[in-house]
């Protein structure tokens, strides 16, 4: 397993618990030492116990030719960060491929290389396969198999998602390579997912298409929610729950709240737009999804700025891009904190897992507090991540002697009537009734 990051380490541990001898390889000594010292990073459910269960079948080492040469299969799960133009960079993949190819020169045995990292369409045939063949001095097909098999997982539930996937996507150089990979997957999957085997370019397009479709669905839900903001007695939750019951639509990710973020959705959708542009096509749908997503921040800022003067204290609860992780990449909470700081507000941030990561990015302009303390000191509270811990904030902390505070609650963490009556509780995607008040019965049904 080359790359022991957020995906590579769980997959390595999962394979080891299913009886494979796994050598986990990374280029970063601190990462290996950290894992060996029990610092697995993130908040991945079940990862620490999985590593314990793997016992001696999981060895962690610096990447070396020797470890690759004794293996039958190498998975590559290294970063493919977006470059300044939005296209994914293959530098780390190529570095890994060259090292694997070099190591394979020392052996005549069949070897399968599986790339899991997300790449731009055509990378496999135009860049990665040629780099492997050059380094290994043998052709793909000649005792050398190559697969592109991206994972569809969400941080926080990576182990569950890897062992219970909806879909196994395998781009394969030939049937023998695909058969071998499928056999390995069968050892870790607990369900009967649809298996889709195909050539490289189809798998590359499919990976981006899935994430672009999901982001479009989220932006569509946010568009409905914004309409509901302005329509008396409208409730986006009621509308979307009904619309999602149509099997052609489905409930998943059909929820109006804040924009999407994280290490995959925003950049995969942008990369999809760029794939279209490279082909001389417009791909306006994917571009509109991105524009709609960026608009969600302005929508939120407008609600706050209508209620708070410059210099007021804004508490932003939730810095991670979603609950259950400390990852803050492209997080809406971070974007809001930055926008509020730039707008001259006094910003307090709180998060059960990601506060320190957020403070490191946002710098000295913002202060870190516990959620309870942030609420106690704020004029406006924005709940950006649906952490269940936020429901434990004492109600007294929302109360003031003199002026009332506003709580903006896009995820509907609190029901109407649950917060003290002095609080202005704003739920996005909810139109005012004729008297300008949201109707609680519509929300609580
Ligand atoms: N994180 C997600 O939710 C997610 C979901 C689907 C797909 N992906 C894709 O998976 C890939 C990896 O993502 P991640 O989140 O696990 O990355 P990560 O940054 O958490 O980990 C990558 C690891 O690879 C190591 N590494 C880098 N170059 C190396 C090299 N040449 N040799 C050996 N080790 C090397 C790094 O030190 C690091 O430990 C990316 O392409 C990403 O787009 C990620």
Short mmCIF file of C-alpha atoms and ligand atoms in Angstrom, two decimals:
data_model
loop_
_atom_site.label_atom_id
_atom_site.label_comp_id
_atom_site.label_asym_id
_atom_site.label_seq_id
_atom_site.Cartn_x
_atom_site.Cartn_y
_atom_site.Cartn_z
CA UNK A 1 0.00 0.00 0.00
CA UNK A 2 1.78 3.12 -1.20
CA UNK A 3 0.43 6.15 0.69
CA UNK A 4 -0.84 5.73 4.25
CA UNK A 5 -3.19 8.68 4.33
CA UNK A 6 -6.89 9.03 4.98
CA UNK A 7 -7.72 6.26 2.50
CA UNK A 8 -4.53 4.22 2.27
CA UNK A 9 -4.20 3.39 5.96
CA UNK A 10 -7.81 2.14 6.37
CA UNK A 11 -7.52 0.02 3.21
CA UNK A 12 -4.18 -1.42 4.33
CA UNK A 13 -5.61 -2.30 7.75
CA UNK A 14 -8.79 -3.74 6.26
CA UNK A 15 -6.82 -6.02 3.91
CA UNK A 16 -4.57 -7.15 6.76
CA UNK A 17 -7.56 -8.09 8.93
CA UNK A 18 -8.84 -10.24 6.06
CA UNK A 19 -5.64 -12.30 6.01
CA UNK A 20 -3.43 -10.51 3.47
CA UNK A 21 0.17 -9.76 4.38
CA UNK A 22 0.28 -5.98 3.91
CA UNK A 23 3.28 -3.68 3.82
CA UNK A 24 2.16 -0.09 4.29
CA UNK A 25 4.62 2.28 2.60
CA UNK A 26 4.83 6.03 2.83
CA UNK A 27 7.36 8.65 1.75
CA UNK A 28 6.88 10.60 4.98
CA UNK A 29 8.81 9.21 7.96
CA UNK A 30 6.73 11.29 10.41
CA UNK A 31 3.54 9.67 9.13
CA UNK A 32 4.89 6.16 9.75
CA UNK A 33 6.29 7.05 13.16
CA UNK A 34 3.00 8.75 14.05
CA UNK A 35 0.89 5.71 13.12
CA UNK A 36 3.28 3.40 15.00
CA UNK A 37 2.88 5.67 18.02
CA UNK A 38 -0.90 5.34 17.78
CA UNK A 39 -1.53 8.73 16.13
CA UNK A 40 -3.60 7.61 13.16
CA UNK A 41 -4.99 11.11 12.53
CA UNK A 42 -8.51 12.14 11.60
CA UNK A 43 -11.54 10.69 13.35
CA UNK A 44 -12.00 7.58 11.25
CA UNK A 45 -14.57 5.33 12.88
CA UNK A 46 -13.06 1.96 13.87
CA UNK A 47 -9.59 2.61 12.43
CA UNK A 48 -7.61 2.20 15.63
CA UNK A 49 -9.23 -1.13 16.49
CA UNK A 50 -8.82 -2.31 12.88
CA UNK A 51 -5.08 -1.60 13.09
CA UNK A 52 -4.93 -3.57 16.36
CA UNK A 53 -6.82 -6.47 14.76
CA UNK A 54 -4.40 -6.45 11.80
CA UNK A 55 -1.61 -7.45 14.22
CA UNK A 56 1.63 -8.53 12.54
CA UNK A 57 -0.01 -8.82 9.11
CA UNK A 58 0.31 -5.02 8.74
CA UNK A 59 3.88 -3.72 8.64
CA UNK A 60 4.63 -0.05 8.13
CA UNK A 61 7.83 1.09 6.43
CA UNK A 62 9.37 3.85 4.40
CA UNK A 63 8.78 3.18 0.72
CA UNK A 64 11.53 0.97 -0.67
CA UNK A 65 12.23 -1.14 -3.76
CA UNK A 66 12.58 -4.24 -1.62
CA UNK A 67 9.09 -4.03 -0.11
CA UNK A 68 7.57 -3.63 -3.57
CA UNK A 69 9.61 -6.41 -5.16
CA UNK A 70 8.37 -9.01 -2.65
CA UNK A 71 4.70 -8.01 -3.15
CA UNK A 72 2.19 -9.39 -5.63
CA UNK A 73 -0.01 -6.32 -5.79
CA UNK A 74 0.71 -2.64 -5.16
CA UNK A 75 -2.05 -0.13 -4.42
CA UNK A 76 -1.21 3.56 -4.91
CA UNK A 77 -3.23 6.01 -2.80
CA UNK A 78 -1.16 9.17 -2.81
CA UNK A 79 -2.43 12.77 -3.14
CA UNK A 80 -3.38 14.19 -6.53
CA UNK A 81 -3.85 17.83 -5.47
CA UNK A 82 -5.57 20.31 -7.74
CA UNK A 83 -3.10 22.57 -9.52
CA UNK A 84 -3.66 26.32 -9.95
CA UNK A 85 -5.76 25.60 -13.06
CA UNK A 86 -8.00 23.12 -11.16
CA UNK A 87 -6.67 20.03 -12.92
CA UNK A 88 -5.33 17.22 -10.71
CA UNK A 89 -1.56 16.94 -10.51
CA UNK A 90 -0.05 13.48 -11.02
CA UNK A 91 3.43 14.23 -9.56
CA UNK A 92 3.09 11.96 -6.49
CA UNK A 93 1.48 9.21 -8.55
CA UNK A 94 4.29 9.35 -11.10
CA UNK A 95 6.92 9.32 -8.33
CA UNK A 96 5.28 6.20 -6.87
CA UNK A 97 4.87 4.57 -10.31
CA UNK A 98 8.57 5.14 -11.12
CA UNK A 99 9.64 3.60 -7.86
CA UNK A 100 7.34 0.61 -8.31
CA UNK A 101 8.54 0.14 -11.91
CA UNK A 102 12.20 0.29 -10.85
CA UNK A 103 11.58 -2.25 -8.10
CA UNK A 104 9.85 -4.64 -10.50
CA UNK A 105 12.94 -4.85 -12.69
CA UNK A 106 14.39 -7.13 -10.00
CA UNK A 107 11.61 -9.71 -10.33
CA UNK A 108 10.08 -11.83 -13.10
CA UNK A 109 6.90 -12.52 -11.13
CA UNK A 110 3.52 -11.20 -12.23
CA UNK A 111 2.66 -7.92 -10.48
CA UNK A 112 -0.55 -5.92 -10.38
CA UNK A 113 -0.48 -2.14 -9.86
CA UNK A 114 -3.76 -0.56 -8.74
CA UNK A 115 -4.16 3.20 -8.78
CA UNK A 116 -6.84 4.42 -6.37
CA UNK A 117 -6.02 8.17 -6.37
CA UNK A 118 -8.36 10.31 -8.45
CA UNK A 119 -6.84 11.35 -11.80
CA UNK A 120 -7.97 13.41 -14.79
CA UNK A 121 -9.48 11.37 -17.65
CA UNK A 122 -6.90 9.97 -20.10
CA UNK A 123 -4.12 10.08 -17.44
CA UNK A 124 -3.98 6.28 -17.23
CA UNK A 125 -3.29 5.63 -20.91
CA UNK A 126 -1.37 8.80 -21.72
CA UNK A 127 0.81 9.25 -18.64
CA UNK A 128 0.62 6.53 -16.00
CA UNK A 129 0.82 3.33 -18.07
CA UNK A 130 3.73 4.70 -20.17
CA UNK A 131 5.60 5.81 -17.01
CA UNK A 132 5.14 2.35 -15.47
CA UNK A 133 6.25 0.54 -18.62
CA UNK A 134 9.32 2.74 -18.97
CA UNK A 135 10.38 2.25 -15.35
CA UNK A 136 9.62 -1.50 -15.25
CA UNK A 137 11.10 -2.10 -18.72
CA UNK A 138 8.17 -4.30 -19.59
CA UNK A 139 4.80 -3.73 -21.22
CA UNK A 140 1.53 -3.75 -19.34
CA UNK A 141 0.20 -7.23 -20.19
CA UNK A 142 3.64 -8.81 -19.91
CA UNK A 143 3.63 -10.10 -16.30
CA UNK A 144 2.32 -6.66 -15.40
CA UNK A 145 -1.32 -5.72 -14.78
CA UNK A 146 -2.67 -2.22 -14.23
CA UNK A 147 -6.02 -1.12 -12.77
CA UNK A 148 -7.64 2.22 -11.98
CA UNK A 149 -10.05 1.70 -9.13
CA UNK A 150 -11.11 4.88 -7.34
CA UNK A 151 -12.97 4.55 -4.05
CA UNK A 152 -16.34 6.16 -3.36
CA UNK A 153 -15.95 6.81 0.35
CA UNK A 154 -16.76 9.56 2.80
CA UNK A 155 -14.27 10.56 5.48
CA UNK A 156 -15.40 9.39 8.89
CA UNK A 157 -16.99 6.24 7.42
CA UNK A 158 -14.15 5.10 5.13
CA UNK A 159 -13.97 1.58 6.58
CA UNK A 160 -17.71 1.05 6.39
CA UNK A 161 -17.85 2.51 2.87
CA UNK A 162 -14.96 0.33 1.67
CA UNK A 163 -16.51 -2.83 3.08
CA UNK A 164 -20.11 -1.97 2.10
CA UNK A 165 -19.84 -0.08 -1.21
CA UNK A 166 -22.75 0.58 -3.59
CA UNK A 167 -20.45 0.09 -6.52
CA UNK A 168 -17.08 -1.48 -7.35
CA UNK A 169 -15.52 0.46 -10.20
CA UNK A 170 -12.62 -1.27 -11.92
CA UNK A 171 -10.79 0.13 -14.91
CA UNK A 172 -8.52 -2.68 -16.12
CA UNK A 173 -5.70 -3.21 -18.58
CA UNK A 174 -6.94 -6.78 -19.18
CA UNK A 175 -9.24 -9.39 -17.66
CA UNK A 176 -6.50 -11.07 -15.59
CA UNK A 177 -5.69 -7.78 -13.84
CA UNK A 178 -9.39 -7.08 -13.15
CA UNK A 179 -10.00 -10.65 -11.92
CA UNK A 180 -7.14 -10.42 -9.44
CA UNK A 181 -8.33 -7.06 -8.07
CA UNK A 182 -11.91 -8.28 -7.81
CA UNK A 183 -10.74 -11.31 -5.83
CA UNK A 184 -9.02 -8.99 -3.35
CA UNK A 185 -12.11 -6.77 -3.05
CA UNK A 186 -14.30 -9.83 -2.46
CA UNK A 187 -12.26 -10.54 0.68
CA UNK A 188 -13.11 -7.16 2.19
CA UNK A 189 -16.65 -6.47 1.02
CA UNK A 190 -19.54 -7.60 3.16
CA UNK A 191 -22.33 -6.83 0.68
CA UNK A 192 -23.09 -7.60 -2.95
CA UNK A 193 -22.39 -4.30 -4.70
CA UNK A 194 -22.80 -3.77 -8.43
CA UNK A 195 -19.49 -4.53 -10.10
CA UNK A 196 -18.59 -2.44 -13.13
CA UNK A 197 -15.47 -3.39 -15.05
CA UNK A 198 -14.34 -1.28 -17.96
CA UNK A 199 -11.42 0.35 -19.74
CA UNK A 200 -9.40 3.13 -18.10
CA UNK A 201 -11.03 6.17 -19.63
CA UNK A 202 -14.54 5.02 -18.76
CA UNK A 203 -13.51 4.50 -15.13
CA UNK A 204 -11.80 7.91 -15.06
CA UNK A 205 -14.91 9.65 -16.43
CA UNK A 206 -17.20 7.68 -14.10
CA UNK A 207 -15.31 8.69 -10.95
CA UNK A 208 -15.64 12.40 -11.76
CA UNK A 209 -19.19 12.02 -13.09
CA UNK A 210 -20.44 10.49 -9.84
CA UNK A 211 -19.09 13.31 -7.69
CA UNK A 212 -20.19 15.96 -10.16
CA UNK A 213 -23.71 14.52 -10.16
CA UNK A 214 -23.88 14.50 -6.36
CA UNK A 215 -22.67 18.12 -6.16
CA UNK A 216 -25.31 19.07 -8.73
CA UNK A 217 -27.93 17.43 -6.53
CA UNK A 218 -26.74 19.39 -3.48
CA UNK A 219 -26.73 22.67 -5.41
CA UNK A 220 -30.20 21.86 -6.74
CA UNK A 221 -31.46 21.33 -3.17
CA UNK A 222 -29.86 24.60 -2.09
CA UNK A 223 -31.55 26.36 -5.01
CA UNK A 224 -34.95 25.06 -3.83
CA UNK A 225 -34.09 26.12 -0.27
CA UNK A 226 -33.27 29.64 -1.41
CA UNK A 227 -36.61 29.89 -3.21
CA UNK A 228 -38.29 28.76 0.02
CA UNK A 229 -36.48 31.55 1.94
CA UNK A 230 -38.65 33.99 -0.02
CA UNK A 231 -41.98 32.18 -0.34
CA UNK A 232 -44.43 32.64 2.56
CA UNK A 233 -44.97 29.41 4.54
CA UNK A 234 -42.60 27.43 2.30
CA UNK A 235 -40.36 24.77 3.87
CA UNK A 236 -37.54 23.27 1.81
CA UNK A 237 -37.41 20.20 4.04
CA UNK A 238 -41.05 19.36 3.33
CA UNK A 239 -40.57 19.94 -0.40
CA UNK A 240 -37.33 17.98 -0.72
CA UNK A 241 -38.45 15.08 1.44
CA UNK A 242 -41.42 14.58 -0.88
CA UNK A 243 -39.41 15.10 -4.07
CA UNK A 244 -36.77 12.63 -2.87
CA UNK A 245 -39.41 9.91 -2.47
CA UNK A 246 -39.54 9.75 -6.27
CA UNK A 247 -37.20 6.86 -7.06
CA UNK A 248 -35.81 8.78 -10.04
CA UNK A 249 -34.51 11.39 -7.56
CA UNK A 250 -33.82 9.70 -4.19
CA UNK A 251 -33.32 11.21 -0.75
CA UNK A 252 -29.52 11.07 -0.44
CA UNK A 253 -27.85 14.49 -0.47
CA UNK A 254 -31.15 16.16 -1.34
CA UNK A 255 -31.06 18.62 1.51
CA UNK A 256 -30.93 22.39 1.53
CA UNK A 257 -28.43 23.71 4.10
CA UNK A 258 -24.96 25.12 3.43
CA UNK A 259 -22.76 24.57 0.37
CA UNK A 260 -20.77 21.40 -0.08
CA UNK A 261 -17.07 21.27 0.83
CA UNK A 262 -14.36 18.76 1.63
CA UNK A 263 -11.39 17.29 -0.20
CA UNK A 264 -13.36 15.72 -3.08
CA UNK A 265 -16.69 17.30 -4.07
CA UNK A 266 -15.65 20.86 -4.97
CA UNK A 267 -12.48 19.91 -6.80
CA UNK A 268 -13.92 16.86 -8.57
CA UNK A 269 -16.76 18.94 -9.98
CA UNK A 270 -14.33 21.66 -11.11
CA UNK A 271 -12.10 19.00 -12.70
CA UNK A 272 -15.16 17.66 -14.53
CA UNK A 273 -15.86 21.16 -15.88
CA UNK A 274 -12.24 21.38 -17.04
CA UNK A 275 -12.42 18.00 -18.74
CA UNK A 276 -15.28 19.45 -20.80
CA UNK A 277 -13.31 22.61 -21.53
CA UNK A 278 -10.30 20.56 -22.68
CA UNK A 279 -12.64 18.90 -25.18
CA UNK A 280 -13.87 22.28 -26.43
CA UNK A 281 -17.20 21.81 -24.63
CA UNK A 282 -18.98 24.17 -22.26
CA UNK A 283 -20.18 21.86 -19.48
CA UNK A 284 -22.41 24.67 -18.20
CA UNK A 285 -24.27 22.39 -15.79
CA UNK A 286 -21.13 21.55 -13.80
CA UNK A 287 -20.03 25.20 -13.88
CA UNK A 288 -23.45 26.31 -12.59
CA UNK A 289 -23.24 23.74 -9.78
CA UNK A 290 -19.98 25.32 -8.68
CA UNK A 291 -21.34 28.89 -8.98
CA UNK A 292 -24.47 27.92 -7.00
CA UNK A 293 -22.25 26.43 -4.32
CA UNK A 294 -20.14 29.57 -4.00
CA UNK A 295 -23.35 31.62 -3.81
CA UNK A 296 -24.37 29.79 -0.61
CA UNK A 297 -21.72 31.68 1.33
CA UNK A 298 -23.02 35.05 0.09
CA UNK A 299 -26.55 33.95 1.02
CA UNK A 300 -25.41 33.25 4.57
CA UNK A 301 -23.31 36.42 4.85
CA UNK A 302 -26.33 38.50 3.77
CA UNK A 303 -28.42 36.99 6.59
CA UNK A 304 -25.74 37.82 9.15
CA UNK A 305 -24.95 41.29 7.83
CA UNK A 306 -28.66 42.18 7.95
CA UNK A 307 -28.55 41.59 11.72
CA UNK A 308 -25.08 42.52 12.93
CA UNK A 309 -22.98 45.67 12.70
CA UNK A 310 -19.27 45.60 11.96
CA UNK A 311 -17.44 44.76 15.19
CA UNK A 312 -20.19 42.46 16.46
CA UNK A 313 -19.16 39.00 17.68
CA UNK A 314 -20.01 36.11 15.36
CA UNK A 315 -19.69 32.56 16.73
CA UNK A 316 -19.18 29.99 14.00
CA UNK A 317 -19.85 26.46 15.21
CA UNK A 318 -18.39 23.77 12.97
CA UNK A 319 -15.10 24.14 11.14
CA UNK A 320 -14.78 20.63 9.65
CA UNK A 321 -16.48 20.22 6.29
CA UNK A 322 -18.83 17.69 7.87
CA UNK A 323 -19.34 16.01 11.26
CA UNK A 324 -17.11 13.14 12.33
CA UNK A 325 -13.84 14.43 10.88
CA UNK A 326 -11.17 17.04 11.57
CA UNK A 327 -10.70 17.75 7.85
CA UNK A 328 -11.26 21.40 6.97
CA UNK A 329 -10.47 21.41 3.25
CA UNK A 330 -12.93 23.66 1.37
CA UNK A 331 -15.08 23.80 4.50
CA UNK A 332 -18.00 26.23 4.54
CA UNK A 333 -17.30 27.06 8.19
CA UNK A 334 -13.78 28.18 7.34
CA UNK A 335 -15.05 30.21 4.36
CA UNK A 336 -17.64 31.94 6.56
CA UNK A 337 -15.09 32.66 9.30
CA UNK A 338 -12.75 34.22 6.73
CA UNK A 339 -15.55 36.29 5.16
CA UNK A 340 -16.70 37.55 8.58
CA UNK A 341 -13.16 38.42 9.62
CA UNK A 342 -12.60 40.27 6.32
CA UNK A 343 -15.89 42.09 6.92
CA UNK A 344 -14.63 43.51 10.23
CA UNK A 345 -16.49 41.21 12.61
CA UNK A 346 -15.09 39.68 15.75
CA UNK A 347 -14.96 35.94 14.99
CA UNK A 348 -15.13 33.06 17.47
CA UNK A 349 -14.78 29.52 16.15
CA UNK A 350 -15.67 26.21 17.77
CA UNK A 351 -15.44 22.60 16.65
CA UNK A 352 -15.20 19.31 18.59
CA UNK A 353 -12.38 18.01 16.33
CA UNK A 354 -11.18 20.63 13.87
CA UNK A 355 -10.76 23.86 15.90
CA UNK A 356 -6.98 23.69 16.00
CA UNK A 357 -6.70 22.85 12.28
CA UNK A 358 -8.99 25.79 11.55
CA UNK A 359 -7.07 28.21 13.77
CA UNK A 360 -3.84 27.25 12.01
CA UNK A 361 -5.38 28.24 8.67
CA UNK A 362 -7.32 31.30 9.80
CA UNK A 363 -4.48 32.79 11.86
CA UNK A 364 -4.64 35.22 14.75
CA UNK A 365 -7.68 37.10 13.49
CA UNK A 366 -10.07 34.55 14.99
CA UNK A 367 -10.36 33.15 18.51
CA UNK A 368 -10.99 29.51 19.41
CA UNK A 369 -13.57 28.70 22.07
CA UNK A 370 -15.72 25.80 23.16
CA UNK A 371 -19.14 25.78 21.49
CA UNK A 372 -20.82 26.69 24.79
CA UNK A 373 -18.43 29.56 25.44
CA UNK A 374 -18.70 30.86 21.86
CA UNK A 375 -22.49 30.95 22.12
CA UNK A 376 -22.32 32.71 25.48
CA UNK A 377 -20.21 35.51 23.99
CA UNK A 378 -21.83 35.91 20.56
CA UNK A 379 -24.25 38.36 18.99
CA UNK A 380 -24.87 35.99 16.09
CA UNK A 381 -24.29 32.21 16.03
CA UNK A 382 -23.98 30.28 12.76
CA UNK A 383 -24.08 26.47 13.00
CA UNK A 384 -22.14 25.29 9.97
CA UNK A 385 -21.59 21.59 10.72
CA UNK A 386 -24.14 19.17 12.07
CA UNK A 387 -22.07 17.94 15.01
CA UNK A 388 -24.43 16.27 17.54
CA UNK A 389 -22.37 17.84 20.37
CA UNK A 390 -23.88 21.25 19.57
CA UNK A 391 -27.19 20.06 20.96
CA UNK A 392 -25.56 19.86 24.40
CA UNK A 393 -24.90 23.61 24.64
CA UNK A 394 -26.70 24.80 27.80
CA UNK A 395 -29.81 26.81 26.92
CA UNK A 396 -28.72 29.47 29.42
CA UNK A 397 -25.78 30.29 27.14
CA UNK A 398 -28.20 31.52 24.46
CA UNK A 399 -29.80 34.00 26.87
CA UNK A 400 -28.76 37.60 27.48
CA UNK A 401 -29.77 40.22 29.98
CA UNK A 402 -30.23 42.96 27.45
CA UNK A 403 -30.11 42.39 23.70
CA UNK A 404 -31.30 39.16 22.03
CA UNK A 405 -29.07 37.01 19.87
CA UNK A 406 -29.61 35.41 16.47
CA UNK A 407 -28.91 31.74 15.77
CA UNK A 408 -28.59 30.76 12.12
CA UNK A 409 -29.23 27.06 11.87
CA UNK A 410 -29.04 25.81 8.25
CA UNK A 411 -28.92 22.13 9.29
CA UNK A 412 -31.89 22.46 11.67
CA UNK A 413 -29.88 21.23 14.64
CA UNK A 414 -32.54 22.78 16.88
CA UNK A 415 -36.29 22.54 16.40
CA UNK A 416 -38.39 25.66 16.49
CA UNK A 417 -39.37 26.40 20.07
CA UNK A 418 -36.39 24.51 21.46
CA UNK A 419 -34.17 27.57 21.86
CA UNK A 420 -35.17 30.24 24.40
CA UNK A 421 -37.93 32.46 23.05
CA UNK A 422 -35.63 35.50 23.17
CA UNK A 423 -33.44 33.94 20.44
CA UNK A 424 -34.09 34.79 16.81
CA UNK A 425 -33.82 31.26 15.39
CA UNK A 426 -33.24 31.40 11.64
CA UNK A 427 -33.58 28.23 9.66
CA UNK A 428 -32.59 28.58 6.02
CA UNK A 429 -34.99 27.24 3.40
CA UNK A 430 -37.95 28.42 5.40
CA UNK A 431 -40.28 31.14 4.23
CA UNK A 432 -41.95 33.52 6.67
CA UNK A 433 -45.69 33.11 7.19
CA UNK A 434 -48.04 35.98 6.48
CA UNK A 435 -47.07 37.59 9.81
CA UNK A 436 -43.37 37.19 9.03
CA UNK A 437 -42.94 34.26 11.45
CA UNK A 438 -41.91 30.72 10.49
CA UNK A 439 -44.71 28.19 11.11
CA UNK A 440 -43.39 25.58 13.60
CA UNK A 441 -45.97 22.92 12.72
CA UNK A 442 -44.64 22.69 9.17
CA UNK A 443 -41.12 22.19 10.48
CA UNK A 444 -41.87 19.64 13.17
CA UNK A 445 -44.14 17.34 11.18
N1 LIG B 1 -10.01 11.78 1.27
C1 LIG B 1 -11.10 11.42 0.62
O1 LIG B 1 -12.22 11.55 1.08
C2 LIG B 1 -10.98 10.79 -0.75
C3 LIG B 1 -12.09 10.15 -1.30
C4 LIG B 1 -11.99 9.59 -2.57
C5 LIG B 1 -10.78 9.70 -3.24
N2 LIG B 1 -9.70 10.33 -2.68
C6 LIG B 1 -8.46 10.40 -3.42
O2 LIG B 1 -7.51 9.51 -2.85
C7 LIG B 1 -6.20 10.05 -2.99
C8 LIG B 1 -5.51 10.06 -1.65
O3 LIG B 1 -6.27 10.79 -0.75
P1 LIG B 1 -6.00 10.80 0.83
O4 LIG B 1 -7.05 11.66 1.39
O5 LIG B 1 -5.84 9.42 1.35
O6 LIG B 1 -4.56 11.54 0.86
P2 LIG B 1 -3.68 11.92 2.15
O7 LIG B 1 -3.06 13.23 1.85
O8 LIG B 1 -4.47 11.74 3.40
O9 LIG B 1 -2.54 10.80 2.17
C9 LIG B 1 -1.61 10.57 1.17
C10 LIG B 1 -0.38 9.87 1.75
O10 LIG B 1 0.48 9.55 0.66
C11 LIG B 1 1.83 9.80 1.06
N3 LIG B 1 2.65 9.99 -0.14
C12 LIG B 1 2.69 11.04 -0.98
N4 LIG B 1 3.50 10.80 -2.02
C13 LIG B 1 4.01 9.55 -1.83
C14 LIG B 1 4.91 8.74 -2.58
N5 LIG B 1 5.42 9.13 -3.75
N6 LIG B 1 5.22 7.52 -2.08
C15 LIG B 1 4.69 7.10 -0.92
N7 LIG B 1 3.82 7.82 -0.18
C16 LIG B 1 3.48 9.04 -0.63
C17 LIG B 1 1.74 11.01 1.96
O11 LIG B 1 2.86 11.14 2.81
C18 LIG B 1 0.43 10.72 2.73
O12 LIG B 1 0.67 10.00 3.92
C19 LIG B 1 -6.37 11.41 -3.66
O13 LIG B 1 -6.21 11.30 -5.04
C20 LIG B 1 -7.79 11.76 -3.36
O14 LIG B 1 -8.35 12.62 -4.32
C21 LIG B 1 -9.78 10.86 -1.44
#
